[in-house]
Coordinates of C-alpha atoms in Angstrom, one line a residue:
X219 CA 0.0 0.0 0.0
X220 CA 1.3 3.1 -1.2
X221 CA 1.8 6.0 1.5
X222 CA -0.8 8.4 -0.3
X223 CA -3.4 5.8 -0.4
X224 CA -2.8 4.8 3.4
X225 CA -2.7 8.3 4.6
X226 CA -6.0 8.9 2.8
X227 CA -7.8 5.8 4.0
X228 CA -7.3 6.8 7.6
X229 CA -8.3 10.8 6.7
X230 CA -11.2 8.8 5.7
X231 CA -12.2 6.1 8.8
X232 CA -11.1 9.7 11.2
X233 CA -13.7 11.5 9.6
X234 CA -16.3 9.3 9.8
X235 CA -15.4 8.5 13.0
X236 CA -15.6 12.2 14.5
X237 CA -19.5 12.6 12.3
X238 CA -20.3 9.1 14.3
X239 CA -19.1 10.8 17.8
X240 CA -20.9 14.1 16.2
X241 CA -24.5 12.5 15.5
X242 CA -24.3 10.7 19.1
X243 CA -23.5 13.6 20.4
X244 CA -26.2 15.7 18.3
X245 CA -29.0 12.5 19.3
X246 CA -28.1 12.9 23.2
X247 CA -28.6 16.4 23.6
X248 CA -31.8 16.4 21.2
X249 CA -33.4 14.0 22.8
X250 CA -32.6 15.9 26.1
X251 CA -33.9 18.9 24.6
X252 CA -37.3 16.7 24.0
X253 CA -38.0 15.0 27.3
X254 CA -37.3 18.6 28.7
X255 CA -40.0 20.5 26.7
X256 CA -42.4 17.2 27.3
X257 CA -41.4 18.2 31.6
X258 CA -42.5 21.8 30.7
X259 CA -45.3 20.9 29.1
X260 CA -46.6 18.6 32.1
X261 CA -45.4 21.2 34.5
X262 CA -47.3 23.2 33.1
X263 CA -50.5 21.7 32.8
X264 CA -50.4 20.5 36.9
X265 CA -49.4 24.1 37.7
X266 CA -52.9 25.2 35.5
X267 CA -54.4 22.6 37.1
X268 CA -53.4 23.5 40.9
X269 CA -54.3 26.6 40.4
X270 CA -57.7 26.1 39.2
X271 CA -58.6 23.8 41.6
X272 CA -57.4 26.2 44.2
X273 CA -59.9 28.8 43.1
X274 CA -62.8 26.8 42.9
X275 CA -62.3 25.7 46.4
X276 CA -62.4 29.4 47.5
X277 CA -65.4 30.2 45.8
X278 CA -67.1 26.6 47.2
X279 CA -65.9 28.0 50.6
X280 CA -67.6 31.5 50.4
X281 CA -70.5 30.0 48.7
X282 CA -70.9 27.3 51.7
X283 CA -69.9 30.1 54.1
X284 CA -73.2 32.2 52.3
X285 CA -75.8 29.1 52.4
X286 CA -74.6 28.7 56.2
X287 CA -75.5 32.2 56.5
X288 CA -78.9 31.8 54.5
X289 CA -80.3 28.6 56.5
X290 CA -78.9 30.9 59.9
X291 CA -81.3 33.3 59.1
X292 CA -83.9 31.4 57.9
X293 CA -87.1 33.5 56.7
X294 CA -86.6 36.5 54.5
X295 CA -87.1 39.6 54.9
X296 CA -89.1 40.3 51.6
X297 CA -90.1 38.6 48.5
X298 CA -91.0 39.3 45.2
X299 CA -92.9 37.0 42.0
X300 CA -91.6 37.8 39.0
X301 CA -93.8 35.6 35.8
X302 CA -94.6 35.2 32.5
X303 CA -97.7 34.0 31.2
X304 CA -97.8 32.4 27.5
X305 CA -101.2 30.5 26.3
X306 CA -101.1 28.7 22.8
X307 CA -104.0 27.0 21.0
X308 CA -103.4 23.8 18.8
X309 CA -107.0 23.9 16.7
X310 CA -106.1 20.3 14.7
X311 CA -105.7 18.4 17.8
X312 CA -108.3 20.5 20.0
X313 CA -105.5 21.0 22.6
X314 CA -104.3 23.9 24.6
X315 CA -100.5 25.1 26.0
X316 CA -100.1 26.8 28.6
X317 CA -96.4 27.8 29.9
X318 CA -95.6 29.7 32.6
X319 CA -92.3 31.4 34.3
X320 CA -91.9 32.9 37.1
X321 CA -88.7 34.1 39.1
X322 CA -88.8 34.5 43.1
X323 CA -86.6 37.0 44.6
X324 CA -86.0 36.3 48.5
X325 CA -83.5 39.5 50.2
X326 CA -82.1 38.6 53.1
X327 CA -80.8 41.8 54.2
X328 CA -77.7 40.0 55.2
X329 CA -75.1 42.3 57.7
X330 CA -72.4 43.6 56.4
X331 CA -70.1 42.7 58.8
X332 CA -70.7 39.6 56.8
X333 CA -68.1 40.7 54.2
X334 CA -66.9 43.8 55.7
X335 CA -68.3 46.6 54.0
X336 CA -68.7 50.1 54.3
X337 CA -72.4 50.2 53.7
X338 CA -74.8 49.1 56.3
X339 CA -76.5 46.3 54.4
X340 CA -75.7 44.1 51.6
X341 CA -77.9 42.9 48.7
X342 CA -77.7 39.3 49.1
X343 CA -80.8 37.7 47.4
X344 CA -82.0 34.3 46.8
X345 CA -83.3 33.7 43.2
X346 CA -85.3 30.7 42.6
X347 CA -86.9 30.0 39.2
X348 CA -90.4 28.6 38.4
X349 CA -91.1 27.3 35.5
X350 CA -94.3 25.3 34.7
X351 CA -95.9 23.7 31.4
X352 CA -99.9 22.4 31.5
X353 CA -101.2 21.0 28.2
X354 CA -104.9 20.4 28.1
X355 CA -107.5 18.5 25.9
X356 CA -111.1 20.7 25.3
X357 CA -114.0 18.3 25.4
X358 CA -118.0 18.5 25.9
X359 CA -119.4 17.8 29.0
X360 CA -123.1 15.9 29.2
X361 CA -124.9 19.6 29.3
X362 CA -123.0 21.1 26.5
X363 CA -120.8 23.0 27.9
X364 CA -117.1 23.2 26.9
X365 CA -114.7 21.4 29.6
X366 CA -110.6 21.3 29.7
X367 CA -109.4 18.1 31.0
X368 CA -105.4 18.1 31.9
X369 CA -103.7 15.0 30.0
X370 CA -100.5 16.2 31.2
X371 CA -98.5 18.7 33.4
X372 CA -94.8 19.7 33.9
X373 CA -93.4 21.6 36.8
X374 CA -89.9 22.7 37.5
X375 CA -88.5 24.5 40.6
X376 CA -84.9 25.6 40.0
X377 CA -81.9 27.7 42.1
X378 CA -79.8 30.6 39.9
X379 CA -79.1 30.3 36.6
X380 CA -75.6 30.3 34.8
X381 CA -75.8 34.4 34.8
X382 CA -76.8 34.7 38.4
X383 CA -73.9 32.2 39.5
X384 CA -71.6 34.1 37.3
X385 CA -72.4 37.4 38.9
X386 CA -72.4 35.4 42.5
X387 CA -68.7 34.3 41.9
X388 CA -67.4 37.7 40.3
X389 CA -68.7 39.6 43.3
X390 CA -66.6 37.3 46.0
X391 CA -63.7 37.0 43.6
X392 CA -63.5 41.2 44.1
X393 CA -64.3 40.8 48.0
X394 CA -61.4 37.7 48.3
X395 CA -59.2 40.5 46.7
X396 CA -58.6 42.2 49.8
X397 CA -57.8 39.5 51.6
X398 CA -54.3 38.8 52.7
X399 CA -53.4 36.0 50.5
X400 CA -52.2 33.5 53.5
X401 CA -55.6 33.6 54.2
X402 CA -56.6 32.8 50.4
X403 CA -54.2 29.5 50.3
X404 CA -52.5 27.7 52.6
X405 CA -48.7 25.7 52.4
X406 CA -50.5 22.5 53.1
X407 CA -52.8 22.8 50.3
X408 CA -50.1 23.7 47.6
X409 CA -48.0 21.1 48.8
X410 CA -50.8 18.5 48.8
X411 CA -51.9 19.4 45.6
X412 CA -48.6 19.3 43.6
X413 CA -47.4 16.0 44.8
X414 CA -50.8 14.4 43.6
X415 CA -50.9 16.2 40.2
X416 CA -47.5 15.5 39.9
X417 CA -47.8 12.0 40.6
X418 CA -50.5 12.1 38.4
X419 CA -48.2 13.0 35.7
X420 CA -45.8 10.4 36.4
X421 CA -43.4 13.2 37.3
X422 CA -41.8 11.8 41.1
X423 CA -39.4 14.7 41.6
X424 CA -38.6 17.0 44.7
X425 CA -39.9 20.3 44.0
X426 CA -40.1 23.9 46.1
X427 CA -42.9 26.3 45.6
X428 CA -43.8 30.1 46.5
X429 CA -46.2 32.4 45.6
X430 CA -45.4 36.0 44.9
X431 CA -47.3 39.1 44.5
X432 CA -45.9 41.2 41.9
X433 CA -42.8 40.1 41.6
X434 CA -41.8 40.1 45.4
X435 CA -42.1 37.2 47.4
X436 CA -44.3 36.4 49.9
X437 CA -44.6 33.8 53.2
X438 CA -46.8 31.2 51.5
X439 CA -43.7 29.2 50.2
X440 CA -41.6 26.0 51.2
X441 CA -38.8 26.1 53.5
X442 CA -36.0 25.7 50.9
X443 CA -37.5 27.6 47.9
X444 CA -35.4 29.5 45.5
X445 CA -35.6 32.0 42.6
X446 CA -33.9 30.1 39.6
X447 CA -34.9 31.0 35.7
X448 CA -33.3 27.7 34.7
X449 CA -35.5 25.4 37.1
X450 CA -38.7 27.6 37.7
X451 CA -42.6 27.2 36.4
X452 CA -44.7 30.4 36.8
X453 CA -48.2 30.1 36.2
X454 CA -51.0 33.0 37.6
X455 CA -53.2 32.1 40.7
X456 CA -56.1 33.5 41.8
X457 CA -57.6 35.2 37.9
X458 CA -60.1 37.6 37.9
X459 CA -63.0 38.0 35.4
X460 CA -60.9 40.5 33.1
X461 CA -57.5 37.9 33.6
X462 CA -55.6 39.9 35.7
X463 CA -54.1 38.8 38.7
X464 CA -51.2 40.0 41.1
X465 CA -50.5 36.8 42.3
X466 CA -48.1 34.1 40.4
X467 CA -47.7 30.1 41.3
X468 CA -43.7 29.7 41.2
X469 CA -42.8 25.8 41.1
X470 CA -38.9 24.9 41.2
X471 CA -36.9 21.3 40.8
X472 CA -33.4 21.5 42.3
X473 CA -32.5 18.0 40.6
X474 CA -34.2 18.7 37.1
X475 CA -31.2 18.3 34.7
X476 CA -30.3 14.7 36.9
X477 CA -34.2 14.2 36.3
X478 CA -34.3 14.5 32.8
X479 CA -30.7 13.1 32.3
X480 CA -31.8 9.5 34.3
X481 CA -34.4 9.4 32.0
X482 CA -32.6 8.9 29.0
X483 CA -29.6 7.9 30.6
X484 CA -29.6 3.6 29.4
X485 CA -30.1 4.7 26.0
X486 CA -27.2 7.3 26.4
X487 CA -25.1 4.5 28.2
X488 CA -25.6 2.1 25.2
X489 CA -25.0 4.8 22.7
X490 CA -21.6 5.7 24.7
X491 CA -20.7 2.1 24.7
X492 CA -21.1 1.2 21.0
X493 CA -19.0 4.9 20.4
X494 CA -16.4 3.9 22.2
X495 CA -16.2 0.0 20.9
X496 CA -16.0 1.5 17.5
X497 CA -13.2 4.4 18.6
X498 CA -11.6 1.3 20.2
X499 CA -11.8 -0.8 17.3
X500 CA -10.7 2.2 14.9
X501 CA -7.8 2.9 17.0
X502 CA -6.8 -0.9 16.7
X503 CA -7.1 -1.0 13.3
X504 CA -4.7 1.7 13.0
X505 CA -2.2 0.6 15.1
X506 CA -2.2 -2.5 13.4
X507 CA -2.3 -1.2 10.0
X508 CA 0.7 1.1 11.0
X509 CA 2.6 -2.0 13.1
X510 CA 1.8 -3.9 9.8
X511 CA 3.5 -1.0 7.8
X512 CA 6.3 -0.9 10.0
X513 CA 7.0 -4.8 9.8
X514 CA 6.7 -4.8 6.3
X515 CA 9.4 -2.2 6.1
X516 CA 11.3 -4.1 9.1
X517 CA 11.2 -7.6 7.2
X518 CA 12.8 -5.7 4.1
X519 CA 15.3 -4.5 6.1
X520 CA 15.9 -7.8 7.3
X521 CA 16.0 -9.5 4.1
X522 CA 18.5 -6.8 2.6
X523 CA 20.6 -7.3 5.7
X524 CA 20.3 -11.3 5.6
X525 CA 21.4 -10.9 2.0
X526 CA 24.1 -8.8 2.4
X527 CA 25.4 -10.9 5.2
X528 CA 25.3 -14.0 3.1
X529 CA 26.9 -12.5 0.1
X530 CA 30.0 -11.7 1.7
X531 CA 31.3 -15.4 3.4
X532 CA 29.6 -17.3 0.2
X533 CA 31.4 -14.9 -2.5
X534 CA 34.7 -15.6 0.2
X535 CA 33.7 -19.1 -0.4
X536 CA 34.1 -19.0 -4.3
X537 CA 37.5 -17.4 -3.9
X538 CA 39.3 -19.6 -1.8
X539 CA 37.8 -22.7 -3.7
X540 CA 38.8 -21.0 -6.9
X541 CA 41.9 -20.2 -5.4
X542 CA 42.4 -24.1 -4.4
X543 CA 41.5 -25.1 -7.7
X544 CA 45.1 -23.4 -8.5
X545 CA 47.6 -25.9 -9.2
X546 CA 50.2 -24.0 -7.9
X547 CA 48.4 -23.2 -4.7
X548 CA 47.4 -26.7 -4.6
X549 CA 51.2 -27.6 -3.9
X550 CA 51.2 -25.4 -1.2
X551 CA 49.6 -27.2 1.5
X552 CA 49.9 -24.1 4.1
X553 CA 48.0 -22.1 1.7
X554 CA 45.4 -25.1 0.9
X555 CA 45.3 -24.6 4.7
X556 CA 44.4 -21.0 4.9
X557 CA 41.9 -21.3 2.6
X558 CA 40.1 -24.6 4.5
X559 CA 39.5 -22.9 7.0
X560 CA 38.8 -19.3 5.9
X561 CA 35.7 -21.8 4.2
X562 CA 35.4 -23.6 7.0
X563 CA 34.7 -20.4 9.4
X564 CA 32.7 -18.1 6.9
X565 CA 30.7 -21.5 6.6
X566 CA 30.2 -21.2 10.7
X567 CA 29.4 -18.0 10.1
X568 CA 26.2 -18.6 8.1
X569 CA 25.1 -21.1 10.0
X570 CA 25.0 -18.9 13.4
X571 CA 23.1 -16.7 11.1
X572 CA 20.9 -19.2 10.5
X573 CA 20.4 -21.1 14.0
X574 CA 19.8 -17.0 15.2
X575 CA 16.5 -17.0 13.2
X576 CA 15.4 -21.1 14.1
X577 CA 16.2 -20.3 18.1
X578 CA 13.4 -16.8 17.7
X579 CA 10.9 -18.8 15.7
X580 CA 11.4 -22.0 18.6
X581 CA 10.9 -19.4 21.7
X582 CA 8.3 -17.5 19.8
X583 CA 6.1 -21.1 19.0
X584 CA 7.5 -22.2 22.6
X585 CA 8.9 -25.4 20.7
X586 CA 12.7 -24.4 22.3
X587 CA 13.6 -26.8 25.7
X588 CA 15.6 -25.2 27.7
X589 CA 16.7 -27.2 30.7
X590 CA 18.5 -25.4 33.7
X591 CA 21.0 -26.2 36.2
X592 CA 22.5 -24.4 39.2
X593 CA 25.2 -22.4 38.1
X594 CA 27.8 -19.2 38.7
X595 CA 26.9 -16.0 37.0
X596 CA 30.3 -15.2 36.9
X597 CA 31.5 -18.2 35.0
X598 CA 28.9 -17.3 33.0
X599 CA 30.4 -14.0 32.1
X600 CA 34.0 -15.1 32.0
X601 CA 33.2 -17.4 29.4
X602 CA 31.4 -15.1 27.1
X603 CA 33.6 -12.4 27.5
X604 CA 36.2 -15.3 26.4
X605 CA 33.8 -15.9 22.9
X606 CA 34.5 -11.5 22.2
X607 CA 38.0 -10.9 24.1
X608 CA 39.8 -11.3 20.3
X609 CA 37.3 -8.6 18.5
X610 CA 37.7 -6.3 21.2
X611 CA 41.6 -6.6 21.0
X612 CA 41.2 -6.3 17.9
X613 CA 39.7 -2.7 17.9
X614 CA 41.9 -2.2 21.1
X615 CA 39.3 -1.8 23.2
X616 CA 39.1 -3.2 26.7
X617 CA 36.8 -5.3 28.8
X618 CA 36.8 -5.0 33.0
X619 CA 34.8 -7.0 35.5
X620 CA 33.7 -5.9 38.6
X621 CA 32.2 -8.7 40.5
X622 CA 30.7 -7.4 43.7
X623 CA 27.9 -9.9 43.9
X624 CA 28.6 -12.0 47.3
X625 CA 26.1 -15.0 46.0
X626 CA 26.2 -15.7 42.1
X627 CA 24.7 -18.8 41.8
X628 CA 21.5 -18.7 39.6
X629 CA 19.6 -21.5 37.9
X630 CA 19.8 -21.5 34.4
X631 CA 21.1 -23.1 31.2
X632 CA 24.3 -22.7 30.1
X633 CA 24.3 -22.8 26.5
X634 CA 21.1 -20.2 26.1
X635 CA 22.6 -17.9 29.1
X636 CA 26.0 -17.3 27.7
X637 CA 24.9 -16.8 24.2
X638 CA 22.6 -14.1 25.8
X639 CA 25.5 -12.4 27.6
X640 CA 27.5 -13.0 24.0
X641 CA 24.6 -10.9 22.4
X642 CA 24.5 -8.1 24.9
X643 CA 28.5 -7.7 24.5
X644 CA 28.9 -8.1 20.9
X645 CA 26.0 -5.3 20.8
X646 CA 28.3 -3.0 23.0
X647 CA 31.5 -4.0 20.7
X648 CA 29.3 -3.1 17.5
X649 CA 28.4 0.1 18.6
X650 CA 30.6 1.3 20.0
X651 CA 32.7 3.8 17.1
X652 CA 36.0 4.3 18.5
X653 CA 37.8 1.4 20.4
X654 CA 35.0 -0.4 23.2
X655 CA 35.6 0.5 26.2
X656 CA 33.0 -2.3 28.6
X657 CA 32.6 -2.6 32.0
X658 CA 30.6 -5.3 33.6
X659 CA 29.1 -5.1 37.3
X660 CA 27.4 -7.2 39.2
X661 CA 25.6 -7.0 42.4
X662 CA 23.4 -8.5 44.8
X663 CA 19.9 -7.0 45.0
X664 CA 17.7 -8.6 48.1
X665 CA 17.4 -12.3 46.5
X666 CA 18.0 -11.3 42.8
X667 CA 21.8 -10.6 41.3
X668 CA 21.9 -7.7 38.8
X669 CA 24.3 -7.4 36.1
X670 CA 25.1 -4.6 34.0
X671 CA 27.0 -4.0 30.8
X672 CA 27.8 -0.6 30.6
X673 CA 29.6 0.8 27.3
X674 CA 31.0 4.2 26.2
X675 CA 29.2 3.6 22.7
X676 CA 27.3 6.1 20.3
X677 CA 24.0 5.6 22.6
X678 CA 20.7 5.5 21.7
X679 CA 17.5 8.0 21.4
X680 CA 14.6 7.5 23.6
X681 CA 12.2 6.5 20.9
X682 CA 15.1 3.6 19.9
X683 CA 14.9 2.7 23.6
X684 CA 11.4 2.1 23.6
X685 CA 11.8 -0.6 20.9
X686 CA 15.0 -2.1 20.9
X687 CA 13.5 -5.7 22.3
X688 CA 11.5 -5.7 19.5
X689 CA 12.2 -8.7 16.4
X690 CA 13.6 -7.8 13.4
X691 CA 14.3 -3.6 14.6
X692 CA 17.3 -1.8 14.6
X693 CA 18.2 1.8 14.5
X694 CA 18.7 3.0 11.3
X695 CA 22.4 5.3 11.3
X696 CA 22.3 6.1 7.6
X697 CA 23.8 3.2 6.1
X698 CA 21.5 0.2 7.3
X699 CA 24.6 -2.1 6.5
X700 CA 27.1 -0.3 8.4
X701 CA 26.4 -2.2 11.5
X702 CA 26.1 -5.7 11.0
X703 CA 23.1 -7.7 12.3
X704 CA 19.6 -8.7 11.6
X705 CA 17.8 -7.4 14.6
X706 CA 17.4 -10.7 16.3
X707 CA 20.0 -10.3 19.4
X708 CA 17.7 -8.7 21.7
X709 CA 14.8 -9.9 21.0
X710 CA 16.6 -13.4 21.9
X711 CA 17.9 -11.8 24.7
X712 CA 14.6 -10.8 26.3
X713 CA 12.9 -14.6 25.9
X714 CA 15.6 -16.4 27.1
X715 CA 16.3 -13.9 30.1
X716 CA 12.4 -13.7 30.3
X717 CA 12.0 -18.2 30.3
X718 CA 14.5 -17.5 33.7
X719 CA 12.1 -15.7 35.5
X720 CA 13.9 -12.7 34.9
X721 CA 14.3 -9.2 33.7
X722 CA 16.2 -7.3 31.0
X723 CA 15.9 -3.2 30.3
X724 CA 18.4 -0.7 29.2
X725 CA 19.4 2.8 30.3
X726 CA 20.7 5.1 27.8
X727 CA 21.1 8.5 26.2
X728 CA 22.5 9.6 22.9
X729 CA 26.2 9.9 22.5
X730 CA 26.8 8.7 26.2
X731 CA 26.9 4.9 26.0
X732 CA 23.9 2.4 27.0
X733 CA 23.9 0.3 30.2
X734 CA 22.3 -2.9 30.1
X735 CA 20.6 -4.5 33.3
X736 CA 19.7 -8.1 33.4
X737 CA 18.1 -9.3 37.3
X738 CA 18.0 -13.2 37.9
X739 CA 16.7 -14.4 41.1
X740 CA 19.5 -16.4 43.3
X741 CA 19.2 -19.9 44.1

């Protein structure tokens, strides 16, 4: 995959990956928006509700308060008989209508202390309607003489009408104005009266009330109510016949948001969830496409290194067999020597190559028995640093122990152990530019030994740190050929080390040498 077509698939998968994130975001707070204009709305309605019901029960009080009064007093003072006489004649069927209204007017002459007026009476009446219907048949009687016989009568004896109660109620709605309004409503009855039309309306939430009077508040309200525009439900209290009113009906709910949040809140859960398995699985899919990318370039690397380290010992190969082939070299059997076992070691040389990739493809499929036996670090060491002592003469460099470890003995095997103190010295020796300059310390740590392998090498960057362990990587310096190697040592190094229970990390900083640090626990 080309590196414009990679860049622009994941441009792509981030993009619709933020509008995913966008629209769950966009859905959450919509459907918040919803269920809190549906809470308004059935706020509201309660509120309308509440307050209706309290007015009615004032008028049913002063209109009890006013029959209690009436029955008190008993007779009336006066009376009057309003009526209305209508007569009809039906000729075809010999029959005759007569209807009939009449309106009684009782005055009481009720005090009016009653209501505390100024004036000294107040005109309280009684209205009770009449109404009656008589049809009759006309007939003949045995002497000839015209007779009506009734066939049928209806009577009705009624209270007010609709007018009358209408004028009844305005007049105590204008008297119930002047009263203080504790007087009008009581806490009880507002509290009583929410919590059932809020129950009602399947709304089971904590709310405060008051009741204010042109904006300022007054002592009908709960204990812990509190002006809030975000929280608050107004509705007006106490209407008279024009709509006005002084008087508003304030509702509050301290835990609204939490309310309306709660409600929604498993469907927001499950939208969270599936949002962050897909970022999960997105960012997965990138790392793996970009550790697949980085392979890919590793395993070339690999291969170009693998090849140029075969090329060299097999074209050394053809020269010294070419060279034998010689008859006059052929004579020389010091030469035939020389070039036997220049063969013979570039041919060892291949095959370590070799066995290096078979032992990380054992560990990795766990196919490689390693069997361990109690042995001395420091043996250990010595003998490695035995397999490297010539290549750092060579480059006249120098390795120092400095064994300060008072028990050494550690269970382990000893082929896989020195080879992976081999590895971490001829990783010193390789990069180290001038002549290798290697100490090597060890000391005891509670029940552990620690050794370290400390060089005065090129170094390495943090970000080379954080890989090193890794199969198949090494730190490109230009030339990937100018350090020999496939990228295998360490990663060998950290499963064997690893199979013995213990642990391997390095310490380094650019152009100050690395420090290596293996811990094994003691026997």
């Amino acid at each position: 995959m080309s590196k414009k077509l990679f860049v622009l698939l994941v441009a792509l998968m981030s993009l619709s990956l933020i509008g995913i994130i966008f629209v769950q975001g966009y859905w959450i707070k919509t459907a918040v928006d919803d269920k809190e204009e549906q809470f308004s709305n059935s706020v509201m309605q309660v509120l309308k509700s509440v307050s209706g019901k309290i007015e009615r029960r004032e008028i049913e009080d002063y209109s009890n308060k006013y029959l209690q009064l009436i029955d008190s007093i008993g007779e009336f003072k006066e009376a009057e008989l309003r009526q209305i006489l209508f007569i009809d004649k039906d000729e075809e069927n010999n029959e005759m209508f007569i209807y009939s209204h009449g309106v009684l007017e009782e005055d009481y002459g009720i005090s009016s202390t009653f209501f505390d007026s100024e004036s000294d009476s107040i005109p309280i009446k009684n209205f009770n309607s009449k109404r009656r219907t008589i049809i009759v048949k006309e007939g003949i009687d045995i002497d000839g003489k015209t007779k009506y016989t009734p066939s049928e009568r209806i009577e009705k004896i009624g209270g007010m009408s609709a007018i009358d109660k209408a004028h009844f109620e305005t007049y105590f709605r204008h008297y119930a104005k002047r009263q203080p309004i504790r007087e009008r409503v009581s806490d009880q009855e507002i509290q009583l009266l929410l919590q059932r039309e809020l129950s009602e309306a399947g709304i089971d939430l904590n709310f405060e009330y008051g009741v204010y009077d042109n904006g300022l508040a007054t002592k009908v309200r709960s204990r812990d109510f509190a002006l809030s525009e975000s929280t608050r439900y107004k509705v007006p209290i106490f209407v008279d016949e024009e709509g006005k009113t002084d008087f508003d009906l304030l509702v509050t709910f301290p835990k609204k948001k939490k309310f309306l949040i709660s409600s929604i809140l498993g469907m927001a859960l499950l939208s969270i969830i599936f949002t962050l398995i897909i970022v999960i699985a997105y960012s997965g899919a990138i790392h793996q496409l970009i550790r697949q990318k980085q392979i890919s370039e590793i395993k070339t690397d690999f291969i170009n290194n693998m090849t140029h380290e075969f090329k060299t010992p097999i074209a050394t190969i053809n020269l010294a067999l070419d060279a034998i082939q010689n008859p006059k070299i052929l004579e020389n059997r010091e030469k035939v020597r020389q070039y036997l076992q220049m063969i013979r070691d570039e041919n060892k040389r291949m095959h370590a190559q070799v066995e290096n990739v078979l032992r990380i493809s054992k560990l990795e499929k766990n196919q490689l028995e390693i069997t361990k036996d109690a042995l001395d670090i420091h043996d250990l060491i010595e003998e490695a640093i035995a397999h490297i002592s010539l290549m750092v003469e060579n480059r006249g460099g120098y390795i120092k122990t400095h064994f300060e470890a008072e028990q050494s003995e550690v269970l382990a095997n000893e082929f896989h152990f020195t080879n992976v103190l081999v590895n971490i010295l001829d990783n010193a020796i390789k990069y180290s530019p001038d002549s290798p300059q290697i100490d090597v310390y060890t000391e005891t740590v509670k029940n552990s030994i620690l050794i370290k392998v400390q060089d005065q090498g090129m170094g390495m960057s943090k970000a080379v740190l954080k890989r090193i362990f890794e199969k198949f990587y090494r730190e490109h310096t230009g030339n990937i050929h100018n350090v020999k190697g496939h990228g295998l040592g360490l990663a060998y190094v950290k499963n064997i080390v690893e199979d013995h229970q213990g642990v391997v990390y390095v310490e380094s900083e650019k152009d100050k040498g690395s420090t290596f640090f293996i811990k094994l626990p003691l026997i």
